[in-house]
């Protein structure tokens, strides 16, 4: 059985909740990623959200806010979704489809070990699986 750990990419980079959004954008650029898990103040391993490049654009820039003054924590809302490293691909797809998310942190022994993105799915899934995922995640409600 193919697992979340098999299809994820390693090396997810954290952003502390107190860090500014302009710094987050620089980290995304430097690491060539579109999302960063947000860690609680002083707790590197406790995820309080996920910050995406789209969050910065929609939640800050488009509203006329200054990304050098807003923090990652300002945009951390709701309960972050994640998947256990041993979960099968069907569970990964279900979690992403149900919550209509495009990036999913992978956790092992309560530690973040990687992320699953659309690109990871495209590399590891059949055309049929990808088509079903796209239909459910991008469908208008």
XYZ file of N, CA, C and O in Angstrom:
564
model
N 0.837 -1.186 0.000
C 0.000 0.000 0.000
C 0.881 1.249 0.000
O 1.811 1.362 0.785
N 0.580 2.156 -0.892
C 1.284 3.439 -0.935
C 0.765 4.326 0.197
O -0.437 4.447 0.408
N 1.689 4.939 0.923
C 1.320 5.763 2.082
C 1.615 7.238 1.836
O 2.284 7.612 0.863
N 1.133 8.058 2.768
C 1.401 9.497 2.711
C 2.906 9.760 2.688
O 3.386 10.623 1.953
N 3.648 8.997 3.465
C 5.103 9.182 3.525
C 5.754 8.887 2.177
O 6.744 9.520 1.810
N 5.169 7.950 1.430
C 5.719 7.587 0.125
C 5.573 8.699 -0.914
O 6.388 8.801 -1.835
N 4.526 9.507 -0.795
C 4.270 10.512 -1.835
C 4.592 11.941 -1.421
O 4.591 12.844 -2.253
N 4.885 12.153 -0.148
C 5.177 13.519 0.335
C 6.552 13.973 -0.130
O 7.378 13.180 -0.572
N 6.770 15.287 -0.016
C 8.130 15.784 -0.155
C 8.611 16.177 1.244
O 7.825 16.637 2.072
N 9.872 15.942 1.516
C 10.426 16.195 2.849
C 10.903 17.629 2.956
O 10.951 18.367 1.973
N 11.280 17.990 4.163
C 11.904 19.290 4.373
C 10.943 20.455 4.492
O 11.279 21.567 4.102
N 9.748 20.235 5.036
C 8.812 21.341 5.226
C 9.442 22.368 6.164
O 10.013 22.022 7.192
N 9.368 23.628 5.788
C 9.952 24.709 6.565
C 8.861 25.402 7.373
O 7.826 25.770 6.833
N 9.102 25.553 8.664
C 8.152 26.232 9.550
C 8.309 27.743 9.461
O 9.395 28.245 9.181
N 7.224 28.446 9.774
C 7.293 29.890 9.983
C 6.708 30.149 11.376
O 5.616 29.687 11.679
N 7.441 30.846 12.249
C 6.887 31.166 13.565
C 5.708 32.142 13.425
O 5.712 33.001 12.538
N 4.736 32.016 14.293
C 3.532 32.853 14.229
C 3.860 34.342 14.302
O 3.162 35.165 13.703
N 4.939 34.716 14.983
C 5.286 36.130 15.145
C 6.008 36.716 13.917
O 6.184 37.922 13.816
N 6.406 35.862 12.967
C 7.167 36.324 11.796
C 6.252 37.081 10.823
O 5.099 36.735 10.647
N 6.797 38.086 10.176
C 6.005 38.914 9.259
C 5.738 38.211 7.935
O 6.450 37.283 7.549
N 4.716 38.680 7.250
C 4.329 38.069 5.982
C 5.345 38.326 4.878
O 5.497 37.492 3.981
N 6.054 39.449 4.924
C 7.094 39.651 3.908
C 8.219 38.638 4.099
O 8.760 38.103 3.126
N 8.523 38.308 5.338
C 9.539 37.266 5.605
C 9.017 35.902 5.147
O 9.763 35.103 4.591
N 7.731 35.644 5.359
C 7.127 34.384 4.904
C 7.254 34.260 3.391
O 7.608 33.199 2.877
N 6.981 35.346 2.682
C 7.084 35.325 1.221
C 8.523 35.041 0.789
O 8.762 34.296 -0.171
N 9.488 35.605 1.502
C 10.896 35.352 1.183
C 11.252 33.877 1.410
O 11.938 33.265 0.589
N 10.756 33.293 2.507
C 11.007 31.875 2.780
C 10.383 30.999 1.699
O 10.993 30.029 1.252
N 9.160 31.339 1.282
C 8.506 30.580 0.213
C 9.332 30.639 -1.069
O 9.519 29.622 -1.743
N 9.813 31.818 -1.388
C 10.656 31.972 -2.576
C 11.937 31.148 -2.449
O 12.294 30.394 -3.349
N 12.621 31.278 -1.329
C 13.900 30.610 -1.129
C 13.777 29.087 -1.140
O 14.677 28.388 -1.609
N 12.671 28.576 -0.621
C 12.472 27.125 -0.538
C 11.621 26.583 -1.685
O 11.336 25.387 -1.731
N 11.203 27.497 -2.572
C 10.394 27.112 -3.737
C 9.137 26.339 -3.339
O 8.833 25.278 -3.877
N 8.403 26.900 -2.351
C 7.151 26.305 -1.878
C 6.057 27.370 -1.875
O 6.339 28.566 -1.900
N 4.833 26.916 -1.835
C 3.695 27.829 -1.808
C 2.969 27.842 -0.484
O 1.943 28.499 -0.333
N 3.496 27.105 0.516
C 2.848 27.046 1.819
C 3.868 26.739 2.909
O 4.852 26.027 2.671
N 3.615 27.293 4.085
C 4.466 27.056 5.248
C 3.586 26.733 6.451
O 2.621 27.455 6.710
N 3.910 25.687 7.208
C 3.193 25.465 8.457
C 3.575 26.575 9.435
O 4.732 27.008 9.467
N 2.604 27.028 10.201
C 2.836 28.091 11.183
C 2.985 27.449 12.553
O 2.115 26.686 12.986
N 4.090 27.775 13.246
C 4.307 27.226 14.590
C 3.855 28.235 15.639
O 3.949 29.442 15.441
N 3.372 27.692 16.751
C 2.938 28.521 17.873
C 4.139 29.275 18.436
O 5.281 28.844 18.293
N 3.874 30.381 19.098
C 4.942 31.165 19.712
C 5.771 30.282 20.644
O 5.247 29.697 21.572
N 7.065 30.155 20.344
C 7.981 29.408 21.192
C 7.828 27.899 21.136
O 8.469 27.191 21.892
N 6.975 27.385 20.268
C 6.763 25.936 20.184
C 6.942 25.486 18.742
O 5.984 25.388 17.990
N 8.167 25.188 18.361
C 8.506 24.836 16.978
C 7.672 23.680 16.432
O 7.365 23.641 15.264
N 7.291 22.737 17.289
C 6.610 21.549 16.801
C 5.088 21.594 16.918
O 4.436 20.601 16.640
N 4.509 22.706 17.346
C 3.050 22.766 17.463
C 2.489 23.632 16.348
O 2.680 24.842 16.311
N 1.795 22.986 15.410
C 1.252 23.674 14.240
C -0.074 24.344 14.602
O -0.976 23.707 15.126
N -0.166 25.647 14.301
C -1.417 26.370 14.562
C -2.097 26.794 13.260
O -3.172 27.373 13.290
N -1.470 26.499 12.152
C -2.063 26.848 10.867
C -1.090 26.588 9.736
O 0.039 26.150 9.958
N -1.569 26.886 8.542
C -0.734 26.796 7.352
C -0.919 28.099 6.589
O -2.052 28.531 6.355
N 0.168 28.721 6.231
C 0.151 29.974 5.488
C 0.471 29.679 4.034
O 1.480 29.041 3.743
N -0.376 30.143 3.140
C -0.131 29.942 1.712
C 0.184 31.273 1.046
O -0.124 32.341 1.583
N 0.767 31.177 -0.141
C 1.043 32.391 -0.906
C -0.261 33.132 -1.201
O -0.320 34.355 -1.160
N -1.314 32.381 -1.436
C -2.627 32.987 -1.698
C -3.151 33.727 -0.460
O -3.758 34.787 -0.570
N -2.910 33.180 0.734
C -3.317 33.854 1.972
C -2.669 35.234 2.065
O -3.318 36.208 2.471
N -1.399 35.308 1.711
C -0.686 36.587 1.786
C -1.306 37.588 0.813
O -1.553 38.745 1.161
N -1.601 37.128 -0.395
C -2.171 38.025 -1.408
C -3.586 38.461 -1.022
O -3.899 39.654 -1.000
N -4.455 37.502 -0.716
C -5.863 37.803 -0.437
C -6.071 38.409 0.945
O -6.834 39.355 1.118
N -5.395 37.842 1.951
C -5.618 38.269 3.330
C -4.845 39.494 3.758
O -5.148 40.084 4.791
N -3.871 39.895 2.983
C -3.048 41.049 3.351
C -2.988 42.081 2.229
O -3.561 43.158 2.344
N -2.325 41.737 1.152
C -2.053 42.702 0.077
C -3.339 43.252 -0.530
O -3.499 44.472 -0.673
N -4.279 42.377 -0.882
C -5.520 42.824 -1.531
C -6.378 43.684 -0.607
O -7.227 44.441 -1.075
N -6.152 43.574 0.689
C -6.909 44.373 1.660
C -6.188 45.670 2.017
O -6.639 46.413 2.875
N -5.053 45.910 1.354
C -4.315 47.146 1.584
C -3.456 47.144 2.836
O -3.003 48.197 3.279
N -3.212 45.959 3.411
C -2.370 45.877 4.601
C -0.902 45.776 4.199
O -0.573 45.409 3.078
N -0.045 46.079 5.138
C 1.401 46.046 4.921
C 1.949 44.680 5.341
O 1.878 44.332 6.528
N 2.499 43.896 4.404
C 3.022 42.575 4.759
C 4.229 42.629 5.701
O 4.577 41.624 6.298
N 4.838 43.785 5.864
C 5.946 43.895 6.820
C 5.440 44.170 8.235
O 6.210 44.166 9.183
N 4.127 44.364 8.359
C 3.539 44.620 9.675
C 2.589 43.499 10.126
O 2.382 43.320 11.316
N 2.019 42.750 9.193
C 1.158 41.621 9.556
C 2.019 40.379 9.777
O 3.057 40.225 9.134
N 1.559 39.502 10.652
C 2.322 38.289 10.952
C 1.616 37.044 10.418
O 0.419 37.075 10.104
N 2.361 35.971 10.365
C 1.791 34.683 9.957
C 0.652 34.305 10.900
O -0.383 33.800 10.468
N 0.818 34.571 12.171
C -0.212 34.280 13.155
C -1.502 35.049 12.926
O -2.586 34.567 13.260
N -1.401 36.244 12.329
C -2.600 37.026 12.017
C -3.503 36.299 11.026
O -4.708 36.525 11.001
N -2.919 35.436 10.199
C -3.687 34.720 9.174
C -3.929 33.249 9.529
O -4.473 32.503 8.713
N -3.547 32.834 10.739
C -3.759 31.444 11.170
C -5.171 31.326 11.729
O -5.459 31.821 12.806
N -6.047 30.686 10.961
C -7.444 30.544 11.376
C -7.855 29.080 11.324
O -7.421 28.332 10.452
N -8.729 28.692 12.227
C -9.271 27.341 12.191
C -8.274 26.299 12.666
O -7.202 26.606 13.169
N -8.650 25.062 12.487
C -7.819 23.932 12.889
C -7.036 23.431 11.687
O -7.633 23.089 10.670
N -5.707 23.406 11.792
C -4.930 22.913 10.647
C -5.182 21.429 10.417
O -5.319 20.657 11.354
N -5.251 21.048 9.178
C -5.445 19.656 8.780
C -4.076 19.012 8.575
O -3.144 19.678 8.123
N -3.964 17.727 8.881
C -2.728 16.984 8.689
C -3.087 15.518 8.512
O -4.229 15.128 8.728
N -2.097 14.716 8.132
C -2.323 13.280 7.936
C -1.147 12.518 8.522
O -0.001 12.995 8.477
N -1.426 11.355 9.079
C -0.373 10.498 9.610
C 0.437 9.911 8.453
O -0.122 9.587 7.400
N 1.716 9.746 8.660
C 2.605 9.253 7.610
C 2.233 7.869 7.106
O 2.524 7.523 5.971
N 1.565 7.066 7.932
C 1.206 5.695 7.547
C -0.137 5.619 6.824
O -0.513 4.542 6.343
N -0.859 6.726 6.736
C -2.166 6.725 6.074
C -1.995 6.393 4.596
O -1.042 6.834 3.948
N -2.926 5.615 4.068
C -2.895 5.260 2.660
C -3.288 6.435 1.773
O -3.861 7.423 2.245
N -2.985 6.309 0.502
C -3.273 7.373 -0.462
C -4.761 7.724 -0.480
O -5.125 8.892 -0.592
N -5.631 6.720 -0.353
C -7.069 6.995 -0.356
C -7.459 7.911 0.799
O -8.304 8.792 0.649
N -6.827 7.722 1.967
C -7.083 8.608 3.123
C -6.563 10.014 2.844
O -7.196 10.996 3.220
N -5.419 10.106 2.209
C -4.859 11.412 1.836
C -5.842 12.147 0.928
O -6.185 13.312 1.167
N -6.297 11.466 -0.108
C -7.235 12.077 -1.050
C -8.531 12.478 -0.356
O -9.064 13.569 -0.587
N -9.044 11.615 0.502
C -10.289 11.908 1.232
C -10.144 13.160 2.089
O -11.004 14.027 2.100
N -9.032 13.254 2.819
C -8.791 14.422 3.687
C -8.715 15.702 2.854
O -9.323 16.714 3.206
N -7.988 15.655 1.755
C -7.827 16.841 0.916
C -9.138 17.204 0.221
O -9.489 18.380 0.113
N -9.871 16.203 -0.227
C -11.136 16.461 -0.924
C -12.195 16.979 0.041
O -12.886 17.955 -0.251
N -12.336 16.336 1.186
C -13.350 16.728 2.161
C -13.173 18.173 2.606
O -14.138 18.912 2.755
N -11.940 18.563 2.814
C -11.652 19.908 3.322
C -11.235 20.883 2.226
O -10.903 22.032 2.516
N -11.253 20.393 0.978
C -10.924 21.209 -0.186
C -9.601 21.955 -0.005
O -9.528 23.170 -0.144
N -8.574 21.172 0.312
C -7.239 21.747 0.506
C -6.277 21.165 -0.513
O -6.454 20.055 -0.993
N -5.255 21.937 -0.832
C -4.294 21.548 -1.858
C -2.928 21.194 -1.309
O -2.056 20.765 -2.047
N -2.751 21.389 -0.014
C -1.482 21.037 0.628
C -1.799 20.398 1.971
O -2.645 20.910 2.710
N -1.106 19.325 2.288
C -1.418 18.579 3.501
C -0.131 18.189 4.225
O 0.688 17.441 3.682
N 0.061 18.691 5.455
C 1.229 18.292 6.235
C 1.157 16.808 6.611
O 0.077 16.266 6.848
N 2.318 16.173 6.651
C 2.426 14.769 7.023
C 3.157 14.701 8.366
O 4.224 15.285 8.536
N 2.548 13.967 9.318
C 3.060 13.893 10.684
C 3.405 12.452 11.030
O 2.675 11.525 10.673
N 4.532 12.285 11.728
C 4.952 10.977 12.218
C 5.436 11.153 13.645
O 6.287 12.023 13.908
N 4.900 10.363 14.565
C 5.259 10.485 15.986
C 5.121 11.925 16.484
O 6.009 12.453 17.155
N 4.034 12.559 16.094
C 3.691 13.935 16.502
C 4.662 14.992 15.973
O 4.697 16.114 16.464
N 5.449 14.656 14.967
C 6.395 15.598 14.364
C 6.095 15.758 12.883
O 5.837 14.771 12.181
N 6.170 16.975 12.398
C 6.002 17.246 10.976
C 7.219 16.694 10.231
O 8.354 17.024 10.571
N 6.956 15.846 9.231
C 8.081 15.277 8.479
C 8.026 15.631 6.994
O 8.959 15.351 6.256
N 6.930 16.227 6.546
C 6.836 16.582 5.139
C 5.493 17.173 4.790
O 4.660 17.416 5.659
N 5.286 17.419 3.500
C 4.048 17.993 2.984
C 3.676 17.258 1.713
O 4.549 16.821 0.966
N 2.382 17.173 1.480
C 1.874 16.654 0.215
C 1.220 17.821 -0.508
O 0.366 18.499 0.051
N 1.643 18.052 -1.739
C 1.088 19.135 -2.547
C 0.474 18.557 -3.816
O 0.599 17.360 -4.088
N -0.136 19.419 -4.591
C -0.694 19.001 -5.880
C 0.379 18.352 -6.756
O 0.129 17.361 -7.432
N 1.574 18.917 -6.745
C 2.663 18.366 -7.571
C 3.016 16.947 -7.134
O 3.284 16.088 -7.975
N 2.992 16.689 -5.827
C 3.275 15.344 -5.332
C 2.210 14.361 -5.803
O 2.519 13.242 -6.210
N 0.943 14.792 -5.753
C -0.145 13.931 -6.234
C 0.049 13.620 -7.714
O -0.091 12.473 -8.143
N 0.377 14.644 -8.494
C 0.532 14.471 -9.937
C 1.638 13.460 -10.266
O 1.534 12.728 -11.246
N 2.667 13.407 -9.451
C 3.779 12.488 -9.701
C 3.485 11.047 -9.299
O 4.107 10.123 -9.816
N 2.552 10.853 -8.372
C 2.373 9.523 -7.795
C 1.022 8.864 -8.033
O 0.858 7.689 -7.713
N 0.047 9.589 -8.557
C -1.285 9.029 -8.717
C -1.621 8.762 -10.179
O -1.018 9.339 -11.084
N -2.609 7.927 -10.365
C -3.083 7.658 -11.723
C -3.861 8.865 -12.242
O -4.323 9.705 -11.463
N -4.025 8.934 -13.550
C -4.803 10.021 -14.148
C -6.220 10.037 -13.589
O -6.786 11.107 -13.356
N -6.787 8.867 -13.375
C -8.147 8.766 -12.848
C -8.234 9.324 -11.419
O -9.155 10.054 -11.078
N -7.262 8.989 -10.579
C -7.241 9.501 -9.209
C -7.085 11.019 -9.205
O -7.754 11.715 -8.446
N -6.202 11.527 -10.044
C -5.977 12.974 -10.107
C -7.233 13.689 -10.585
O -7.636 14.709 -10.020
N -7.887 13.157 -11.604
C -9.106 13.770 -12.130
C -10.190 13.837 -11.059
O -10.870 14.863 -10.904
N -10.364 12.774 -10.291
C -11.359 12.763 -9.219
C -11.034 13.774 -8.141
O -11.916 14.479 -7.632
N -9.753 13.866 -7.796
C -9.316 14.823 -6.779
C -9.574 16.251 -7.242
O -10.128 17.062 -6.513
N -9.179 16.566 -8.472
C -9.361 17.917 -9.017
C -10.835 18.292 -9.030
O -11.208 19.404 -8.634
N -11.678 17.373 -9.461
C -13.106 17.642 -9.525
C -13.680 18.015 -8.157
O -14.459 18.953 -8.028
N -13.252 17.301 -7.117
C -13.807 17.549 -5.791
C -13.187 18.751 -5.091
O -13.873 19.484 -4.405
N -11.903 18.967 -5.277
C -11.229 20.075 -4.588
C -11.567 21.429 -5.249
O -11.753 22.427 -4.574
N -11.648 21.445 -6.579
C -11.861 22.705 -7.278
C -13.319 22.974 -7.646
O -13.620 24.033 -8.174
N -14.215 22.030 -7.344
C -15.630 22.239 -7.680
C -16.179 23.433 -6.930
O -15.847 23.665 -5.766
N -16.996 24.174 -7.584
C -17.658 25.302 -6.935
C -18.805 24.775 -6.108
O -19.557 23.941 -6.535
N -18.908 25.306 -4.878
C -19.992 24.826 -4.018
C -21.264 25.595 -4.227
O -21.338 26.629 -4.699
